[in-house]
Amino acid sequence: RSDDGSTLIKEFEASHGTVTDMWHDHLAGKETSLNPLGLVEALLGALRHAAMLEMEANPNDKQKQEMHAYVNNFSDTLRTALHNTFRYGQGTRDMTGPTGFTTEDFIDKVAWRLNRYLDAQVEEQAPPELKEEDLAIPKDKLTEFDQKAILKLFDKYDKSGEGKIDFKNFSKMLMKMGVAPKKN
């Protein structure tokens, strides 16, 4: 808590001595390969916490609320881009071995993925308002299916990691499952 006890202060820690060693190697012009997960998670936690404190200090300020939402979206999207980069086997050398990326190349790959994810969030026009009935599966019916197995299958065909399956991958999935409609 702050000195007056009114504000919760959080400490986010990520690193240990290897960061200093790598910084010196970087300054010496050597290639480095730092595992950025802990460091970025700490920075994202600090960003989110700062935005929350700012919003709580100004609860009626619409601009502070919008900034809080923006920071949370950005940090969530960056976290997804970072984790997906590792998930797709494109991590730093200290995590993936000698074929992994240098720190700089890894940052470039995460930035490329982050920009794709952020661009996908921007719509030129508002989506159309749907007037049809929600055809969601009732909750009692969902218990009949193995949701974890369904998610695993979905993830196998969600090549972009964006929670979407394009037509090509959807077609492959249907054909592999043997349920694709055949021509007469």
PDB file of C-alpha atoms in Angstrom:
ATOM      1  CA  ARG A   1       0.000   0.000   0.000  1.00  0.00           C
ATOM      2  CA  SER A   2       1.029   3.591  -0.463  1.00  0.00           C
ATOM      3  CA  ASP A   3       2.278   5.531   2.579  1.00  0.00           C
ATOM      4  CA  ASP A   4      -1.229   6.799   3.309  1.00  0.00           C
ATOM      5  CA  GLY A   5      -2.679   3.290   2.863  1.00  0.00           C
ATOM      6  CA  SER A   6      -5.088   4.340   0.128  1.00  0.00           C
ATOM      7  CA  THR A   7      -3.516   2.762  -2.938  1.00  0.00           C
ATOM      8  CA  LEU A   8      -2.452  -0.814  -3.502  1.00  0.00           C
ATOM      9  CA  ILE A   9       0.994  -0.905  -5.032  1.00  0.00           C
ATOM     10  CA  LYS A  10       2.074  -4.056  -6.838  1.00  0.00           C
ATOM     11  CA  GLU A  11       5.581  -5.081  -7.690  1.00  0.00           C
ATOM     12  CA  PHE A  12       6.170  -6.981 -10.899  1.00  0.00           C
ATOM     13  CA  GLU A  13       9.457  -8.835 -11.137  1.00  0.00           C
ATOM     14  CA  ALA A  14      10.729 -10.892 -13.994  1.00  0.00           C
ATOM     15  CA  SER A  15      14.458 -11.061 -14.285  1.00  0.00           C
ATOM     16  CA  HIS A  16      17.636 -12.141 -12.644  1.00  0.00           C
ATOM     17  CA  GLY A  17      21.348 -11.693 -13.352  1.00  0.00           C
ATOM     18  CA  THR A  18      21.260 -13.065 -16.881  1.00  0.00           C
ATOM     19  CA  VAL A  19      19.491  -9.924 -18.098  1.00  0.00           C
ATOM     20  CA  THR A  20      22.447  -7.805 -17.004  1.00  0.00           C
ATOM     21  CA  ASP A  21      24.888 -10.219 -18.647  1.00  0.00           C
ATOM     22  CA  MET A  22      22.926 -10.133 -21.884  1.00  0.00           C
ATOM     23  CA  TRP A  23      22.739  -6.335 -21.804  1.00  0.00           C
ATOM     24  CA  HIS A  24      26.528  -6.203 -21.601  1.00  0.00           C
ATOM     25  CA  ASP A  25      26.786  -8.715 -24.474  1.00  0.00           C
ATOM     26  CA  HIS A  26      24.363  -6.565 -26.502  1.00  0.00           C
ATOM     27  CA  LEU A  27      26.450  -3.442 -25.807  1.00  0.00           C
ATOM     28  CA  ALA A  28      29.528  -5.367 -26.935  1.00  0.00           C
ATOM     29  CA  GLY A  29      27.809  -6.114 -30.262  1.00  0.00           C
ATOM     30  CA  LYS A  30      27.238  -9.812 -29.569  1.00  0.00           C
ATOM     31  CA  GLU A  31      24.033 -11.629 -30.503  1.00  0.00           C
ATOM     32  CA  THR A  32      21.791 -12.355 -27.551  1.00  0.00           C
ATOM     33  CA  SER A  33      18.842 -14.636 -27.000  1.00  0.00           C
ATOM     34  CA  LEU A  34      16.908 -13.611 -23.903  1.00  0.00           C
ATOM     35  CA  ASN A  35      13.791 -15.473 -22.774  1.00  0.00           C
ATOM     36  CA  PRO A  36      11.389 -12.538 -22.794  1.00  0.00           C
ATOM     37  CA  LEU A  37       8.320 -14.246 -21.297  1.00  0.00           C
ATOM     38  CA  GLY A  38       8.836 -13.271 -17.668  1.00  0.00           C
ATOM     39  CA  LEU A  39      10.019  -9.777 -18.503  1.00  0.00           C
ATOM     40  CA  VAL A  40       7.071  -9.037 -20.805  1.00  0.00           C
ATOM     41  CA  GLU A  41       4.560 -10.580 -18.389  1.00  0.00           C
ATOM     42  CA  ALA A  42       5.899  -8.282 -15.658  1.00  0.00           C
ATOM     43  CA  LEU A  43       5.684  -5.221 -17.923  1.00  0.00           C
ATOM     44  CA  LEU A  44       2.147  -6.111 -19.012  1.00  0.00           C
ATOM     45  CA  GLY A  45       1.076  -6.587 -15.394  1.00  0.00           C
ATOM     46  CA  ALA A  46       2.526  -3.204 -14.478  1.00  0.00           C
ATOM     47  CA  LEU A  47       0.808  -1.523 -17.457  1.00  0.00           C
ATOM     48  CA  ARG A  48      -2.561  -3.006 -16.570  1.00  0.00           C
ATOM     49  CA  HIS A  49      -2.189  -2.096 -12.912  1.00  0.00           C
ATOM     50  CA  ALA A  50      -1.217   1.502 -13.718  1.00  0.00           C
ATOM     51  CA  ALA A  51      -4.247   1.846 -16.018  1.00  0.00           C
ATOM     52  CA  MET A  52      -6.505   0.423 -13.304  1.00  0.00           C
ATOM     53  CA  LEU A  53      -5.146   2.842 -10.677  1.00  0.00           C
ATOM     54  CA  GLU A  54      -5.654   5.760 -13.059  1.00  0.00           C
ATOM     55  CA  MET A  55      -9.225   4.716 -13.805  1.00  0.00           C
ATOM     56  CA  GLU A  56     -10.063   4.118 -10.130  1.00  0.00           C
ATOM     57  CA  ALA A  57      -8.669   7.534  -9.209  1.00  0.00           C
ATOM     58  CA  ASN A  58     -10.954   9.113 -11.851  1.00  0.00           C
ATOM     59  CA  PRO A  59     -14.037   6.836 -11.961  1.00  0.00           C
ATOM     60  CA  ASN A  60     -16.235   9.329 -13.831  1.00  0.00           C
ATOM     61  CA  ASP A  61     -13.641  10.257 -16.460  1.00  0.00           C
ATOM     62  CA  LYS A  62     -14.674   8.642 -19.746  1.00  0.00           C
ATOM     63  CA  GLN A  63     -11.217   9.200 -21.232  1.00  0.00           C
ATOM     64  CA  LYS A  64      -9.592   7.282 -18.340  1.00  0.00           C
ATOM     65  CA  GLN A  65     -12.092   4.440 -18.807  1.00  0.00           C
ATOM     66  CA  GLU A  66     -11.342   4.304 -22.539  1.00  0.00           C
ATOM     67  CA  MET A  67      -7.588   4.322 -21.867  1.00  0.00           C
ATOM     68  CA  HIS A  68      -8.030   1.493 -19.341  1.00  0.00           C
ATOM     69  CA  ALA A  69      -9.906  -0.567 -21.958  1.00  0.00           C
ATOM     70  CA  TYR A  70      -7.268   0.278 -24.597  1.00  0.00           C
ATOM     71  CA  VAL A  71      -4.356  -0.731 -22.331  1.00  0.00           C
ATOM     72  CA  ASN A  72      -6.079  -3.975 -21.332  1.00  0.00           C
ATOM     73  CA  ASN A  73      -6.830  -4.856 -24.962  1.00  0.00           C
ATOM     74  CA  PHE A  74      -3.288  -4.024 -26.054  1.00  0.00           C
ATOM     75  CA  SER A  75      -1.706  -6.014 -23.230  1.00  0.00           C
ATOM     76  CA  ASP A  76      -4.008  -9.002 -23.832  1.00  0.00           C
ATOM     77  CA  THR A  77      -3.250  -8.894 -27.566  1.00  0.00           C
ATOM     78  CA  LEU A  78       0.502  -8.580 -26.979  1.00  0.00           C
ATOM     79  CA  ARG A  79       0.371 -11.488 -24.530  1.00  0.00           C
ATOM     80  CA  THR A  80      -1.429 -13.604 -27.161  1.00  0.00           C
ATOM     81  CA  ALA A  81       1.086 -12.634 -29.864  1.00  0.00           C
ATOM     82  CA  LEU A  82       4.007 -13.422 -27.558  1.00  0.00           C
ATOM     83  CA  HIS A  83       2.692 -16.787 -26.419  1.00  0.00           C
ATOM     84  CA  ASN A  84       1.598 -17.796 -29.935  1.00  0.00           C
ATOM     85  CA  THR A  85       5.055 -17.006 -31.277  1.00  0.00           C
ATOM     86  CA  PHE A  86       6.507 -19.511 -28.827  1.00  0.00           C
ATOM     87  CA  ARG A  87       3.625 -21.896 -29.449  1.00  0.00           C
ATOM     88  CA  TYR A  88       4.441 -21.932 -33.159  1.00  0.00           C
ATOM     89  CA  GLY A  89       8.050 -22.872 -32.388  1.00  0.00           C
ATOM     90  CA  GLN A  90       9.451 -19.404 -33.087  1.00  0.00           C
ATOM     91  CA  GLY A  91      11.009 -18.724 -29.689  1.00  0.00           C
ATOM     92  CA  THR A  92      14.389 -17.490 -28.586  1.00  0.00           C
ATOM     93  CA  ARG A  93      17.398 -19.797 -28.656  1.00  0.00           C
ATOM     94  CA  ASP A  94      17.494 -20.247 -24.894  1.00  0.00           C
ATOM     95  CA  MET A  95      13.980 -21.744 -25.093  1.00  0.00           C
ATOM     96  CA  THR A  96      13.998 -23.534 -28.470  1.00  0.00           C
ATOM     97  CA  GLY A  97      17.653 -24.426 -29.023  1.00  0.00           C
ATOM     98  CA  PRO A  98      20.169 -23.370 -31.664  1.00  0.00           C
ATOM     99  CA  THR A  99      17.555 -22.944 -34.403  1.00  0.00           C
ATOM    100  CA  GLY A 100      15.692 -20.348 -32.313  1.00  0.00           C
ATOM    101  CA  PHE A 101      15.648 -16.621 -32.884  1.00  0.00           C
ATOM    102  CA  THR A 102      17.995 -13.995 -31.534  1.00  0.00           C
ATOM    103  CA  THR A 103      16.346 -11.507 -29.187  1.00  0.00           C
ATOM    104  CA  GLU A 104      16.031  -8.938 -31.988  1.00  0.00           C
ATOM    105  CA  ASP A 105      14.576 -11.429 -34.478  1.00  0.00           C
ATOM    106  CA  PHE A 106      12.121 -12.678 -31.862  1.00  0.00           C
ATOM    107  CA  ILE A 107      10.965  -9.112 -31.128  1.00  0.00           C
ATOM    108  CA  ASP A 108      10.460  -8.555 -34.861  1.00  0.00           C
ATOM    109  CA  LYS A 109       8.376 -11.760 -35.116  1.00  0.00           C
ATOM    110  CA  VAL A 110       6.212 -10.827 -32.106  1.00  0.00           C
ATOM    111  CA  ALA A 111       5.757  -7.296 -33.507  1.00  0.00           C
ATOM    112  CA  TRP A 112       4.677  -8.723 -36.879  1.00  0.00           C
ATOM    113  CA  ARG A 113       2.152 -11.025 -35.171  1.00  0.00           C
ATOM    114  CA  LEU A 114       0.936  -8.278 -32.795  1.00  0.00           C
ATOM    115  CA  ASN A 115       0.333  -5.889 -35.695  1.00  0.00           C
ATOM    116  CA  ARG A 116      -1.641  -8.578 -37.552  1.00  0.00           C
ATOM    117  CA  TYR A 117      -3.787  -9.221 -34.470  1.00  0.00           C
ATOM    118  CA  LEU A 118      -4.377  -5.503 -33.834  1.00  0.00           C
ATOM    119  CA  ASP A 119      -5.194  -4.888 -37.505  1.00  0.00           C
ATOM    120  CA  ALA A 120      -7.747  -7.706 -37.380  1.00  0.00           C
ATOM    121  CA  GLN A 121      -9.524  -5.879 -34.533  1.00  0.00           C
ATOM    122  CA  VAL A 122     -10.117  -2.736 -36.593  1.00  0.00           C
ATOM    123  CA  GLU A 123     -13.239  -2.711 -38.701  1.00  0.00           C
ATOM    124  CA  GLU A 124     -13.820  -0.096 -41.368  1.00  0.00           C
ATOM    125  CA  GLN A 125     -17.523  -0.164 -40.659  1.00  0.00           C
ATOM    126  CA  ALA A 126     -19.617  -1.549 -37.867  1.00  0.00           C
ATOM    127  CA  PRO A 127     -20.693  -5.152 -38.364  1.00  0.00           C
ATOM    128  CA  PRO A 128     -24.285  -5.619 -39.524  1.00  0.00           C
ATOM    129  CA  GLU A 129     -26.885  -6.174 -36.861  1.00  0.00           C
ATOM    130  CA  LEU A 130     -28.067  -9.759 -37.023  1.00  0.00           C
ATOM    131  CA  LYS A 131     -31.806 -10.252 -36.863  1.00  0.00           C
ATOM    132  CA  GLU A 132     -31.868 -14.034 -36.757  1.00  0.00           C
ATOM    133  CA  GLU A 133     -32.491 -16.196 -33.726  1.00  0.00           C
ATOM    134  CA  ASP A 134     -29.474 -17.373 -31.741  1.00  0.00           C
ATOM    135  CA  LEU A 135     -28.949 -21.011 -32.635  1.00  0.00           C
ATOM    136  CA  ALA A 136     -26.563 -21.754 -29.772  1.00  0.00           C
ATOM    137  CA  ILE A 137     -26.500 -25.276 -28.395  1.00  0.00           C
ATOM    138  CA  PRO A 138     -28.377 -25.477 -25.061  1.00  0.00           C
ATOM    139  CA  LYS A 139     -26.107 -25.958 -22.023  1.00  0.00           C
ATOM    140  CA  ASP A 140     -27.641 -29.312 -21.124  1.00  0.00           C
ATOM    141  CA  LYS A 141     -26.807 -30.564 -24.634  1.00  0.00           C
ATOM    142  CA  LEU A 142     -23.173 -29.384 -24.343  1.00  0.00           C
ATOM    143  CA  THR A 143     -22.515 -31.829 -21.516  1.00  0.00           C
ATOM    144  CA  GLU A 144     -22.876 -34.680 -24.017  1.00  0.00           C
ATOM    145  CA  PHE A 145     -19.729 -33.568 -25.866  1.00  0.00           C
ATOM    146  CA  ASP A 146     -16.049 -33.551 -24.847  1.00  0.00           C
ATOM    147  CA  GLN A 147     -15.366 -29.807 -24.985  1.00  0.00           C
ATOM    148  CA  LYS A 148     -11.601 -30.246 -24.446  1.00  0.00           C
ATOM    149  CA  ALA A 149     -11.378 -32.657 -27.393  1.00  0.00           C
ATOM    150  CA  ILE A 150     -13.410 -30.248 -29.534  1.00  0.00           C
ATOM    151  CA  LEU A 151     -11.084 -27.364 -28.598  1.00  0.00           C
ATOM    152  CA  LYS A 152      -8.011 -29.508 -29.373  1.00  0.00           C
ATOM    153  CA  LEU A 153      -9.441 -30.339 -32.797  1.00  0.00           C
ATOM    154  CA  PHE A 154     -10.318 -26.691 -33.432  1.00  0.00           C
ATOM    155  CA  ASP A 155      -6.813 -25.544 -32.420  1.00  0.00           C
ATOM    156  CA  LYS A 156      -5.322 -28.065 -34.858  1.00  0.00           C
ATOM    157  CA  TYR A 157      -7.043 -26.313 -37.775  1.00  0.00           C
ATOM    158  CA  ASP A 158      -6.832 -22.740 -36.433  1.00  0.00           C
ATOM    159  CA  LYS A 159      -3.521 -22.104 -38.174  1.00  0.00           C
ATOM    160  CA  SER A 160      -3.420 -18.352 -37.426  1.00  0.00           C
ATOM    161  CA  GLY A 161      -4.164 -18.763 -33.714  1.00  0.00           C
ATOM    162  CA  GLU A 162      -6.832 -16.068 -33.973  1.00  0.00           C
ATOM    163  CA  GLY A 163      -9.780 -18.273 -33.022  1.00  0.00           C
ATOM    164  CA  LYS A 164     -10.877 -18.605 -36.651  1.00  0.00           C
ATOM    165  CA  ILE A 165     -10.726 -21.348 -39.244  1.00  0.00           C
ATOM    166  CA  ASP A 166     -10.492 -20.229 -42.858  1.00  0.00           C
ATOM    167  CA  PHE A 167     -12.349 -22.046 -45.619  1.00  0.00           C
ATOM    168  CA  LYS A 168      -9.294 -24.042 -46.718  1.00  0.00           C
ATOM    169  CA  ASN A 169      -8.669 -25.395 -43.219  1.00  0.00           C
ATOM    170  CA  PHE A 170     -12.389 -25.935 -42.636  1.00  0.00           C
ATOM    171  CA  SER A 171     -12.517 -28.012 -45.848  1.00  0.00           C
ATOM    172  CA  LYS A 172      -9.467 -30.048 -44.777  1.00  0.00           C
ATOM    173  CA  MET A 173     -11.067 -30.690 -41.407  1.00  0.00           C
ATOM    174  CA  LEU A 174     -14.360 -31.890 -42.932  1.00  0.00           C
ATOM    175  CA  MET A 175     -12.551 -34.161 -45.414  1.00  0.00           C
ATOM    176  CA  LYS A 176     -10.305 -35.647 -42.713  1.00  0.00           C
ATOM    177  CA  MET A 177     -13.346 -36.304 -40.505  1.00  0.00           C
ATOM    178  CA  GLY A 178     -15.132 -37.964 -43.428  1.00  0.00           C
ATOM    179  CA  VAL A 179     -18.151 -35.647 -43.218  1.00  0.00           C
ATOM    180  CA  ALA A 180     -17.436 -33.361 -46.200  1.00  0.00           C
ATOM    181  CA  PRO A 181     -20.352 -33.334 -48.668  1.00  0.00           C
ATOM    182  CA  LYS A 182     -19.464 -35.184 -51.874  1.00  0.00           C
ATOM    183  CA  LYS A 183     -20.450 -34.283 -55.423  1.00  0.00           C
ATOM    184  CA  ASN A 184     -23.272 -36.340 -56.914  1.00  0.00           C
TER     185      ASN A 184
END
